[in-house]
């Protein structure tokens, strides 16, 4: 059972792989040697996929979902465009996914990551780390306060630049729901030029990764807001199982 | 037009990228201090029942090169086959671990308890196994696979039995190198390509 009383029994709905990015895409060059050649082995899920780790609120520190302050040593805020990133985590049956861990990571306002392997010449921000985490509430809602990340160049084709984006990792309630994706920002002209975004062949599906500006949640004289809802795999619902759902 | 369905479509995946460690294993990225410790450092706490084992391996691309930037997560039951949260499960087994390939050698190490067999919906049991999820730059949707053990009876496992090409079964079976020590390499592409799962 989930904490809101809904059943967590039952097999997971199979993934619609054609709605996901293709594994092999020559325009995203690193995918060429890192994509399996053989088909996946498909099978109905088992307890190994239908269970998963749970993380409680005791995991969280008070600033874990505030990237503007969570790396600052003296309370000085990170530099950049202050934004609220918020949304809901739902499953394919349109039910909220409560009490699940959401993690994000991103570059700073200049497009520089705080990672030992990033040597882009844009400077680090001494007050910005770039990671955050939170746990969804009883209705599946989450939010982060952060700065809008900058675009950055990467060695793919000769002049490729990633659009502004925030990486997101979601657990759900079972290991088979595990998902990592990226949020893009409404109106960014680099989205249409990005070979990573273009690994998603259904344009309508890529559009689901583009967060709209949400003035209803923006706070005057403080921050703008972007909304990003996430849908995880659901569980098959049927009256014709050997046992009743939820029993 | 027919009626519309009530179901939604899963959010599309994107690659975790080369800097996945910032968000998931910050100390590996050289980013300490935001959290007290990284998430999922070990799937077991002291006192966990069962045999403690170590699995070592590498994630190898289609050219034979070991990835230095892969991140993995494992999920497994305790030594009796119970997952965390289930009745009677060993409280010292969280069952979840998150680990990275070494940035110099590409090797990873997972220290855990050997899992017990798990029931299957259609009856019977699944042979002991650890579920593994692999993300990295160049991997557009996380790859799922399983680690089985060569010193267990895998003959009746429902998943292994579905693999038509019997030589491919070996790609899911960790080789015993010493007592409590196993080797498990993941080959993303090409000769002896690991079986990846859609379940």
CSV table of C-alpha atoms in Angstrom, one decimal:
chain,number,residue,atom,x,y,z
A,1,UNK,CA,0.0,0.0,0.0
A,2,UNK,CA,1.1,3.5,-0.6
A,3,UNK,CA,0.8,6.0,2.3
A,4,UNK,CA,-2.4,7.4,0.9
A,5,UNK,CA,-4.1,4.0,0.9
A,6,UNK,CA,-3.8,3.1,-2.8
A,7,UNK,CA,-2.7,-0.3,-3.8
A,8,UNK,CA,0.8,-0.9,-5.0
A,9,UNK,CA,0.1,-4.4,-6.2
A,10,UNK,CA,-0.1,-5.6,-9.7
A,11,UNK,CA,2.2,-5.7,-12.7
A,12,UNK,CA,3.6,-2.6,-14.2
A,13,UNK,CA,2.2,-1.3,-17.5
A,14,UNK,CA,4.8,-2.1,-20.2
A,15,UNK,CA,6.8,0.9,-21.5
A,16,UNK,CA,5.8,2.4,-24.8
A,17,UNK,CA,9.4,2.4,-26.1
A,18,UNK,CA,8.5,4.4,-29.3
A,19,UNK,CA,7.5,7.3,-27.1
A,20,UNK,CA,11.0,7.3,-25.5
A,21,UNK,CA,14.2,8.3,-27.2
A,22,UNK,CA,15.8,5.9,-29.7
A,23,UNK,CA,18.8,4.2,-28.0
A,24,UNK,CA,21.0,4.5,-31.2
A,25,UNK,CA,21.2,7.9,-32.8
A,26,UNK,CA,24.3,8.9,-34.9
A,27,UNK,CA,23.6,12.6,-34.3
A,28,UNK,CA,24.2,12.0,-30.6
A,29,UNK,CA,27.6,10.4,-31.2
A,30,UNK,CA,28.2,8.8,-27.8
A,31,UNK,CA,25.0,6.7,-28.3
A,32,UNK,CA,26.7,4.9,-31.2
A,33,UNK,CA,29.0,2.6,-29.1
A,34,UNK,CA,26.7,2.7,-26.0
A,35,UNK,CA,23.4,1.4,-27.5
A,36,UNK,CA,22.6,-2.3,-27.4
A,37,UNK,CA,22.3,-4.0,-30.8
A,38,UNK,CA,20.0,-6.8,-29.7
A,39,UNK,CA,16.4,-6.4,-28.8
A,40,UNK,CA,15.4,-6.1,-25.2
A,41,UNK,CA,14.1,-9.2,-23.4
A,42,UNK,CA,10.4,-8.4,-22.7
A,43,UNK,CA,8.5,-10.1,-19.8
A,44,UNK,CA,5.7,-9.2,-17.4
A,45,UNK,CA,7.1,-7.5,-14.3
A,46,UNK,CA,7.9,-9.5,-11.2
A,47,UNK,CA,8.3,-8.5,-7.5
A,48,UNK,CA,11.9,-7.5,-8.4
A,49,UNK,CA,10.5,-4.7,-10.5
A,50,UNK,CA,7.3,-4.1,-8.6
A,51,UNK,CA,9.0,-3.2,-5.3
A,52,UNK,CA,11.6,-0.5,-4.8
A,53,UNK,CA,13.4,1.6,-2.3
A,54,UNK,CA,11.5,4.2,-0.2
A,55,UNK,CA,13.0,7.3,1.3
A,56,UNK,CA,11.5,9.1,4.2
A,57,UNK,CA,11.4,12.8,4.9
A,58,UNK,CA,14.1,12.3,7.6
A,59,UNK,CA,16.5,12.1,4.6
A,60,UNK,CA,16.1,15.7,3.8
A,61,UNK,CA,17.9,18.8,5.1
A,62,UNK,CA,16.0,22.1,5.3
A,63,UNK,CA,17.7,23.5,2.2
A,64,UNK,CA,17.8,20.4,0.1
A,65,UNK,CA,15.3,21.8,-2.4
A,66,UNK,CA,16.8,25.3,-2.4
A,67,UNK,CA,19.7,25.4,-4.8
A,68,UNK,CA,20.0,29.2,-4.4
A,69,UNK,CA,21.2,28.7,-0.8
A,70,UNK,CA,22.2,25.0,-0.3
A,71,UNK,CA,25.8,25.4,-1.3
A,72,UNK,CA,26.4,28.9,0.1
A,73,UNK,CA,28.8,29.1,3.0
A,74,UNK,CA,27.6,32.5,4.3
A,75,UNK,CA,24.1,32.8,3.1
A,76,UNK,CA,24.9,34.7,-0.1
A,77,UNK,CA,22.6,33.6,-2.9
A,78,UNK,CA,23.7,32.0,-6.2
A,79,UNK,CA,23.9,34.4,-9.1
A,80,UNK,CA,21.4,34.1,-11.9
A,81,UNK,CA,17.7,34.2,-12.8
A,82,UNK,CA,15.8,33.1,-9.7
A,83,UNK,CA,13.1,30.5,-10.6
A,84,UNK,CA,10.7,28.2,-8.9
A,85,UNK,CA,10.5,24.8,-10.6
A,86,UNK,CA,7.4,22.9,-9.5
A,87,UNK,CA,5.0,20.2,-10.6
A,88,UNK,CA,3.4,16.9,-9.8
A,89,UNK,CA,4.5,13.3,-10.1
A,90,UNK,CA,1.7,11.1,-11.5
A,91,UNK,CA,1.4,7.6,-12.8
A,92,UNK,CA,-0.1,6.5,-16.1
A,93,UNK,CA,-3.5,6.0,-14.4
A,94,UNK,CA,-3.3,9.8,-13.6
A,95,UNK,CA,-2.9,9.1,-9.9
A,96,UNK,CA,-0.5,11.1,-7.8
A,97,UNK,CA,2.7,9.4,-6.7
A,98,UNK,CA,3.1,10.6,-3.1
A,99,UNK,CA,6.2,10.5,-0.9
A,100,UNK,CA,8.7,9.7,-3.7
A,101,UNK,CA,12.2,11.1,-4.0
A,102,UNK,CA,12.9,13.6,-6.8
A,103,UNK,CA,16.5,14.7,-7.4
A,104,UNK,CA,17.8,17.4,-9.8
A,105,UNK,CA,21.1,18.6,-11.0
A,106,UNK,CA,22.1,21.4,-13.3
A,107,UNK,CA,24.8,23.9,-14.5
A,108,UNK,CA,25.0,27.4,-13.1
A,109,UNK,CA,23.8,30.5,-14.7
A,110,UNK,CA,26.8,30.6,-17.1
A,111,UNK,CA,26.4,26.9,-18.2
A,112,UNK,CA,29.3,25.6,-15.9
A,113,UNK,CA,28.8,22.4,-13.9
A,114,UNK,CA,30.5,21.9,-10.6
A,115,UNK,CA,32.0,18.5,-11.6
A,116,UNK,CA,35.7,17.6,-11.7
A,117,UNK,CA,35.3,16.7,-15.4
A,118,UNK,CA,33.8,20.0,-16.6
A,119,UNK,CA,36.5,22.4,-17.8
A,120,UNK,CA,34.3,24.8,-19.7
A,121,UNK,CA,35.8,28.3,-19.4
A,122,UNK,CA,32.7,29.9,-17.9
A,123,UNK,CA,33.4,30.4,-14.2
A,124,UNK,CA,32.0,28.5,-11.3
A,125,UNK,CA,29.7,30.4,-8.9
A,126,UNK,CA,31.1,30.1,-5.4
A,127,UNK,CA,27.6,30.0,-4.0
A,128,UNK,CA,26.1,27.4,-6.4
A,129,UNK,CA,26.5,23.7,-6.1
A,130,UNK,CA,23.9,22.5,-8.6
A,131,UNK,CA,22.2,19.6,-6.9
A,132,UNK,CA,18.9,19.4,-5.0
A,133,UNK,CA,16.3,16.8,-3.8
A,134,UNK,CA,12.9,16.7,-2.3
A,135,UNK,CA,10.1,14.2,-1.6
A,136,UNK,CA,6.6,14.6,-3.1
A,137,UNK,CA,3.8,15.5,-0.8
A,138,UNK,CA,0.5,13.5,-0.4
A,139,UNK,CA,-0.8,14.8,-3.7
A,140,UNK,CA,2.5,14.1,-5.6
A,141,UNK,CA,3.6,17.8,-5.6
A,142,UNK,CA,7.2,18.9,-5.5
A,143,UNK,CA,9.1,22.2,-5.8
A,144,UNK,CA,12.6,23.5,-6.1
A,145,UNK,CA,14.0,27.0,-5.8
A,146,UNK,CA,17.0,27.5,-8.1
A,147,UNK,CA,18.6,29.7,-10.8
A,148,UNK,CA,17.9,29.2,-14.4
A,149,UNK,CA,20.9,27.2,-15.9
A,150,UNK,CA,22.8,28.6,-18.9
A,151,UNK,CA,23.3,26.9,-22.2
A,152,UNK,CA,26.7,25.3,-22.7
A,153,UNK,CA,28.8,23.9,-25.5
A,154,UNK,CA,29.7,20.2,-25.8
A,155,UNK,CA,32.0,18.2,-28.0
A,156,UNK,CA,29.5,16.4,-30.3
A,157,UNK,CA,29.2,18.1,-33.7
A,158,UNK,CA,31.5,21.0,-34.3
A,159,UNK,CA,29.2,23.7,-32.7
A,160,UNK,CA,26.7,21.9,-30.6
A,161,UNK,CA,25.2,23.7,-27.5
A,162,UNK,CA,22.8,22.2,-25.0
A,163,UNK,CA,19.6,24.1,-24.4
A,164,UNK,CA,19.0,25.3,-20.9
A,165,UNK,CA,18.0,22.3,-18.9
A,166,UNK,CA,17.7,20.7,-15.5
A,167,UNK,CA,18.3,16.9,-15.1
A,168,UNK,CA,15.6,15.1,-13.1
A,169,UNK,CA,15.7,11.7,-11.4
A,170,UNK,CA,12.5,10.1,-10.0
A,171,UNK,CA,12.1,6.9,-8.1
A,172,UNK,CA,8.3,6.2,-7.9
A,173,UNK,CA,7.3,3.3,-5.8
A,174,UNK,CA,9.0,0.5,-7.7
A,175,UNK,CA,12.4,-0.2,-9.2
A,176,UNK,CA,10.7,-0.7,-12.6
A,177,UNK,CA,9.4,2.9,-12.6
A,178,UNK,CA,12.9,4.4,-12.3
A,179,UNK,CA,13.3,7.4,-14.7
A,180,UNK,CA,15.9,10.0,-15.5
A,181,UNK,CA,14.9,12.8,-17.8
A,182,UNK,CA,15.6,16.5,-18.6
A,183,UNK,CA,13.4,19.6,-18.3
A,184,UNK,CA,13.8,22.3,-21.0
A,185,UNK,CA,12.5,25.8,-20.9
A,186,UNK,CA,9.7,27.3,-23.0
A,187,UNK,CA,10.9,29.4,-25.9
A,188,UNK,CA,14.5,28.2,-25.9
A,189,UNK,CA,15.6,28.2,-29.6
A,190,UNK,CA,18.4,25.7,-28.9
A,191,UNK,CA,15.8,22.9,-28.2
A,192,UNK,CA,15.2,22.5,-31.9
A,193,UNK,CA,19.0,22.3,-32.6
A,194,UNK,CA,19.8,19.8,-29.9
A,195,UNK,CA,20.7,16.2,-30.9
A,196,UNK,CA,20.0,14.9,-27.4
A,197,UNK,CA,16.5,16.4,-27.4
A,198,UNK,CA,16.1,15.0,-31.0
A,199,UNK,CA,16.7,11.4,-29.8
A,200,UNK,CA,13.0,11.6,-29.0
A,201,UNK,CA,11.4,11.1,-32.4
A,202,UNK,CA,7.8,11.9,-31.5
A,203,UNK,CA,7.7,15.7,-31.4
A,204,UNK,CA,4.7,15.7,-29.2
A,205,UNK,CA,6.6,13.7,-26.6
A,206,UNK,CA,9.6,16.1,-26.7
A,207,UNK,CA,7.2,18.9,-26.1
A,208,UNK,CA,6.3,17.3,-22.8
A,209,UNK,CA,9.8,17.9,-21.6
A,210,UNK,CA,9.4,21.7,-22.2
A,211,UNK,CA,8.3,23.5,-19.1
A,212,UNK,CA,6.0,26.5,-19.6
A,213,UNK,CA,6.5,29.8,-17.8
A,214,UNK,CA,4.0,29.8,-15.0
A,215,UNK,CA,3.2,33.3,-13.9
A,216,UNK,CA,0.5,32.1,-11.5
A,217,UNK,CA,3.3,30.7,-9.3
A,218,UNK,CA,5.9,33.4,-9.9
A,219,UNK,CA,6.5,35.6,-6.8
A,220,UNK,CA,6.5,39.3,-7.5
A,221,UNK,CA,9.9,40.9,-7.0
A,222,UNK,CA,11.5,37.5,-6.2
A,223,UNK,CA,11.3,34.6,-8.7
A,224,UNK,CA,9.7,33.4,-11.9
A,225,UNK,CA,8.2,30.0,-12.1
A,226,UNK,CA,8.2,27.0,-14.5
A,227,UNK,CA,5.8,24.0,-14.2
A,228,UNK,CA,7.1,20.5,-14.9
A,229,UNK,CA,4.8,17.5,-14.4
A,230,UNK,CA,6.2,14.0,-14.6
A,231,UNK,CA,4.4,10.8,-15.5
A,232,UNK,CA,5.8,7.4,-14.3
A,233,UNK,CA,4.7,3.9,-15.3
A,234,UNK,CA,1.4,2.8,-13.8
A,235,UNK,CA,0.1,-0.6,-12.8
A,236,UNK,CA,-2.3,-2.7,-14.8
A,237,UNK,CA,-5.9,-2.3,-13.6
A,238,UNK,CA,-8.2,-5.2,-14.1
A,239,UNK,CA,-11.2,-6.9,-12.5
A,240,UNK,CA,-10.2,-10.2,-14.0
A,241,UNK,CA,-7.1,-11.2,-11.9
A,242,UNK,CA,-6.9,-14.3,-9.9
A,243,UNK,CA,-7.0,-12.2,-6.8
A,244,UNK,CA,-8.8,-8.9,-6.3
A,245,UNK,CA,-6.8,-5.7,-6.7
A,246,UNK,CA,-5.7,-4.3,-3.4
A,247,UNK,CA,-6.2,-7.6,-1.6
B,1,UNK,CA,-13.3,9.3,-33.4
B,2,UNK,CA,-13.3,6.7,-30.8
B,3,UNK,CA,-13.4,7.6,-27.1
B,4,UNK,CA,-10.2,8.8,-25.6
B,5,UNK,CA,-8.4,6.6,-23.1
B,6,UNK,CA,-8.1,7.5,-19.4
B,7,UNK,CA,-4.4,6.6,-19.3
B,8,UNK,CA,-1.5,9.0,-19.6
B,9,UNK,CA,1.8,8.3,-21.3
B,10,UNK,CA,5.0,8.0,-19.3
B,11,UNK,CA,7.4,11.0,-19.4
B,12,UNK,CA,10.1,10.3,-22.0
B,13,UNK,CA,13.6,9.5,-20.8
B,14,UNK,CA,16.7,11.5,-21.6
B,15,UNK,CA,20.3,10.6,-21.0
B,16,UNK,CA,21.7,11.1,-17.5
B,17,UNK,CA,24.7,12.8,-19.1
B,18,UNK,CA,28.3,12.9,-18.0
B,19,UNK,CA,27.6,14.8,-14.9
B,20,UNK,CA,24.9,12.6,-13.4
B,21,UNK,CA,27.1,12.3,-10.3
B,22,UNK,CA,26.4,15.9,-9.3
B,23,UNK,CA,22.8,15.0,-8.6
B,24,UNK,CA,23.1,11.4,-7.6
B,25,UNK,CA,26.6,10.9,-6.1
B,26,UNK,CA,27.8,14.4,-5.3
B,27,UNK,CA,31.0,13.4,-3.6
B,28,UNK,CA,32.1,11.5,-6.7
B,29,UNK,CA,31.6,14.8,-8.7
B,30,UNK,CA,33.9,16.6,-6.2
B,31,UNK,CA,30.8,18.3,-4.7
B,32,UNK,CA,30.7,17.6,-1.0
B,33,UNK,CA,28.8,19.4,1.7
B,34,UNK,CA,25.3,19.8,0.3
B,35,UNK,CA,24.1,16.4,1.8
B,36,UNK,CA,25.6,14.7,4.9
B,37,UNK,CA,26.3,11.7,2.7
B,38,UNK,CA,25.6,10.3,-0.7
B,39,UNK,CA,22.3,8.3,-1.1
B,40,UNK,CA,22.5,4.5,-1.3
B,41,UNK,CA,26.1,4.0,-0.2
B,42,UNK,CA,25.4,0.4,0.8
B,43,UNK,CA,22.4,-2.0,0.5
B,44,UNK,CA,23.2,-3.6,3.9
B,45,UNK,CA,23.9,-2.4,7.4
B,46,UNK,CA,26.0,-4.2,10.0
B,47,UNK,CA,24.3,-7.4,11.1
B,48,UNK,CA,22.6,-8.2,7.8
B,49,UNK,CA,21.8,-11.9,7.7
B,50,UNK,CA,23.3,-14.1,5.0
B,51,UNK,CA,26.5,-14.3,3.1
B,52,UNK,CA,28.3,-11.1,2.3
B,53,UNK,CA,29.6,-11.0,-1.2
B,54,UNK,CA,31.5,-8.6,-3.5
B,55,UNK,CA,30.7,-8.2,-7.1
B,56,UNK,CA,33.3,-6.5,-9.3
B,57,UNK,CA,32.9,-5.6,-13.0
B,58,UNK,CA,32.9,-3.0,-15.7
B,59,UNK,CA,30.5,-1.5,-18.2
B,60,UNK,CA,32.1,-2.0,-21.6
B,61,UNK,CA,31.0,-0.2,-24.8
B,62,UNK,CA,30.9,-1.5,-28.4
B,63,UNK,CA,34.6,-0.8,-28.9
B,64,UNK,CA,35.7,-2.8,-25.8
B,65,UNK,CA,36.3,0.3,-23.7
B,66,UNK,CA,35.1,0.4,-20.1
B,67,UNK,CA,32.9,3.4,-19.3
B,68,UNK,CA,34.4,5.8,-16.8
B,69,UNK,CA,31.2,7.7,-16.3
B,70,UNK,CA,28.5,5.1,-15.8
B,71,UNK,CA,26.2,5.2,-12.8
B,72,UNK,CA,24.5,2.1,-11.5
B,73,UNK,CA,21.7,1.2,-9.1
B,74,UNK,CA,21.0,-2.2,-7.7
B,75,UNK,CA,17.8,-3.5,-6.0
B,76,UNK,CA,17.5,-6.9,-4.3
B,77,UNK,CA,15.8,-8.8,-1.5
B,78,UNK,CA,17.4,-10.0,1.7
B,79,UNK,CA,19.0,-13.5,2.1
B,80,UNK,CA,15.5,-15.0,2.6
B,81,UNK,CA,14.1,-13.4,-0.6
B,82,UNK,CA,12.1,-10.6,1.1
B,83,UNK,CA,12.2,-7.0,-0.1
B,84,UNK,CA,12.6,-4.1,2.3
B,85,UNK,CA,9.1,-3.2,3.7
B,86,UNK,CA,7.7,-6.7,3.3
B,87,UNK,CA,6.6,-8.7,6.3
B,88,UNK,CA,9.6,-10.3,8.0
B,89,UNK,CA,12.2,-8.6,5.9
B,90,UNK,CA,15.7,-8.3,7.4
B,91,UNK,CA,15.8,-4.7,8.8
B,92,UNK,CA,19.5,-4.5,8.0
B,93,UNK,CA,18.9,-4.9,4.3
B,94,UNK,CA,17.7,-1.8,2.5
B,95,UNK,CA,18.4,-3.6,-0.8
B,96,UNK,CA,19.2,-0.4,-2.7
B,97,UNK,CA,22.7,0.6,-3.7
B,98,UNK,CA,24.0,3.4,-6.0
B,99,UNK,CA,27.5,3.2,-7.3
B,100,UNK,CA,29.7,4.5,-10.1
B,101,UNK,CA,32.4,3.1,-12.4
B,102,UNK,CA,35.8,4.3,-11.2
B,103,UNK,CA,36.9,7.4,-13.1
B,104,UNK,CA,40.3,5.9,-13.8
B,105,UNK,CA,39.8,2.2,-14.2
B,106,UNK,CA,36.1,1.9,-15.0
B,107,UNK,CA,35.7,-0.8,-12.4
B,108,UNK,CA,32.8,-0.9,-10.0
B,109,UNK,CA,32.3,-2.8,-6.8
B,110,UNK,CA,29.1,-3.9,-5.1
B,111,UNK,CA,29.3,-5.3,-1.6
B,112,UNK,CA,26.0,-6.8,-0.4
B,113,UNK,CA,24.4,-10.0,0.9
B,114,UNK,CA,23.6,-12.8,-1.5
B,115,UNK,CA,19.8,-12.5,-2.2
B,116,UNK,CA,17.4,-15.4,-1.7
B,117,UNK,CA,15.0,-16.7,-4.3
B,118,UNK,CA,11.8,-14.6,-5.0
B,119,UNK,CA,8.4,-15.9,-5.9
B,120,UNK,CA,7.0,-15.5,-9.3
B,121,UNK,CA,3.4,-14.5,-10.1
B,122,UNK,CA,2.7,-17.5,-12.2
B,123,UNK,CA,4.0,-19.9,-9.4
B,124,UNK,CA,7.5,-21.2,-8.9
B,125,UNK,CA,10.5,-19.1,-7.9
B,126,UNK,CA,13.0,-16.9,-9.5
B,127,UNK,CA,16.6,-17.9,-9.0
B,128,UNK,CA,18.6,-15.5,-6.7
B,129,UNK,CA,19.3,-12.3,-8.6
B,130,UNK,CA,20.1,-8.6,-8.2
B,131,UNK,CA,18.3,-6.1,-10.4
B,132,UNK,CA,20.6,-3.6,-12.0
B,133,UNK,CA,19.9,-0.3,-13.7
B,134,UNK,CA,22.6,1.5,-15.7
B,135,UNK,CA,22.6,5.1,-16.8
B,136,UNK,CA,25.4,7.2,-18.5
B,137,UNK,CA,26.2,9.7,-21.2
B,138,UNK,CA,25.2,8.1,-24.5
B,139,UNK,CA,22.5,5.9,-22.9
B,140,UNK,CA,19.2,7.6,-23.8
B,141,UNK,CA,17.0,5.4,-21.6
B,142,UNK,CA,18.3,3.5,-18.5
B,143,UNK,CA,19.3,-0.1,-19.2
B,144,UNK,CA,17.9,-2.8,-16.9
B,145,UNK,CA,19.5,-6.2,-16.4
B,146,UNK,CA,20.0,-8.8,-13.7
B,147,UNK,CA,22.9,-10.4,-12.0
B,148,UNK,CA,22.5,-14.1,-11.4
B,149,UNK,CA,25.2,-16.4,-9.8
B,150,UNK,CA,26.9,-19.3,-11.3
B,151,UNK,CA,26.9,-21.3,-8.0
B,152,UNK,CA,23.1,-21.2,-7.8
B,153,UNK,CA,20.6,-23.4,-9.6
B,154,UNK,CA,19.4,-21.2,-12.4
B,155,UNK,CA,17.8,-24.0,-14.4
B,156,UNK,CA,14.1,-23.1,-13.6
B,157,UNK,CA,14.3,-19.4,-13.6
B,158,UNK,CA,11.4,-17.9,-15.6
B,159,UNK,CA,13.4,-15.0,-17.0
B,160,UNK,CA,16.5,-17.0,-18.0
B,161,UNK,CA,14.2,-19.6,-19.5
B,162,UNK,CA,12.8,-17.1,-21.9
B,163,UNK,CA,16.2,-16.4,-23.5
B,164,UNK,CA,16.0,-18.3,-26.8
B,165,UNK,CA,19.6,-18.1,-27.7
B,166,UNK,CA,21.2,-20.2,-24.8
B,167,UNK,CA,24.7,-18.7,-25.1
B,168,UNK,CA,23.2,-15.3,-24.2
B,169,UNK,CA,22.1,-16.7,-20.8
B,170,UNK,CA,25.7,-16.6,-19.7
B,171,UNK,CA,25.8,-12.8,-20.0
B,172,UNK,CA,23.5,-12.6,-16.9
B,173,UNK,CA,25.5,-14.9,-14.7
B,174,UNK,CA,28.2,-13.6,-12.4
B,175,UNK,CA,31.4,-15.8,-12.4
B,176,UNK,CA,32.7,-16.9,-9.0
B,177,UNK,CA,36.4,-15.9,-8.7
B,178,UNK,CA,36.8,-16.8,-5.0
B,179,UNK,CA,34.7,-17.5,-1.9
B,180,UNK,CA,32.2,-14.6,-1.8
B,181,UNK,CA,33.8,-12.9,-4.8
B,182,UNK,CA,32.1,-12.6,-8.2
B,183,UNK,CA,32.9,-10.9,-11.5
B,184,UNK,CA,30.1,-9.4,-13.6
B,185,UNK,CA,30.9,-7.4,-16.8
B,186,UNK,CA,28.2,-5.6,-18.7
B,187,UNK,CA,28.7,-5.4,-22.4
B,188,UNK,CA,26.5,-2.7,-24.0
B,189,UNK,CA,27.0,-3.8,-27.6
B,190,UNK,CA,28.6,-6.3,-29.8
B,191,UNK,CA,30.2,-9.7,-29.0
B,192,UNK,CA,28.6,-11.3,-25.9
B,193,UNK,CA,26.3,-8.3,-25.5
B,194,UNK,CA,24.5,-8.4,-22.2
B,195,UNK,CA,20.8,-9.2,-22.2
B,196,UNK,CA,18.9,-6.1,-21.3
B,197,UNK,CA,15.3,-6.2,-20.1
B,198,UNK,CA,12.0,-4.6,-20.8
B,199,UNK,CA,10.0,-5.6,-17.7
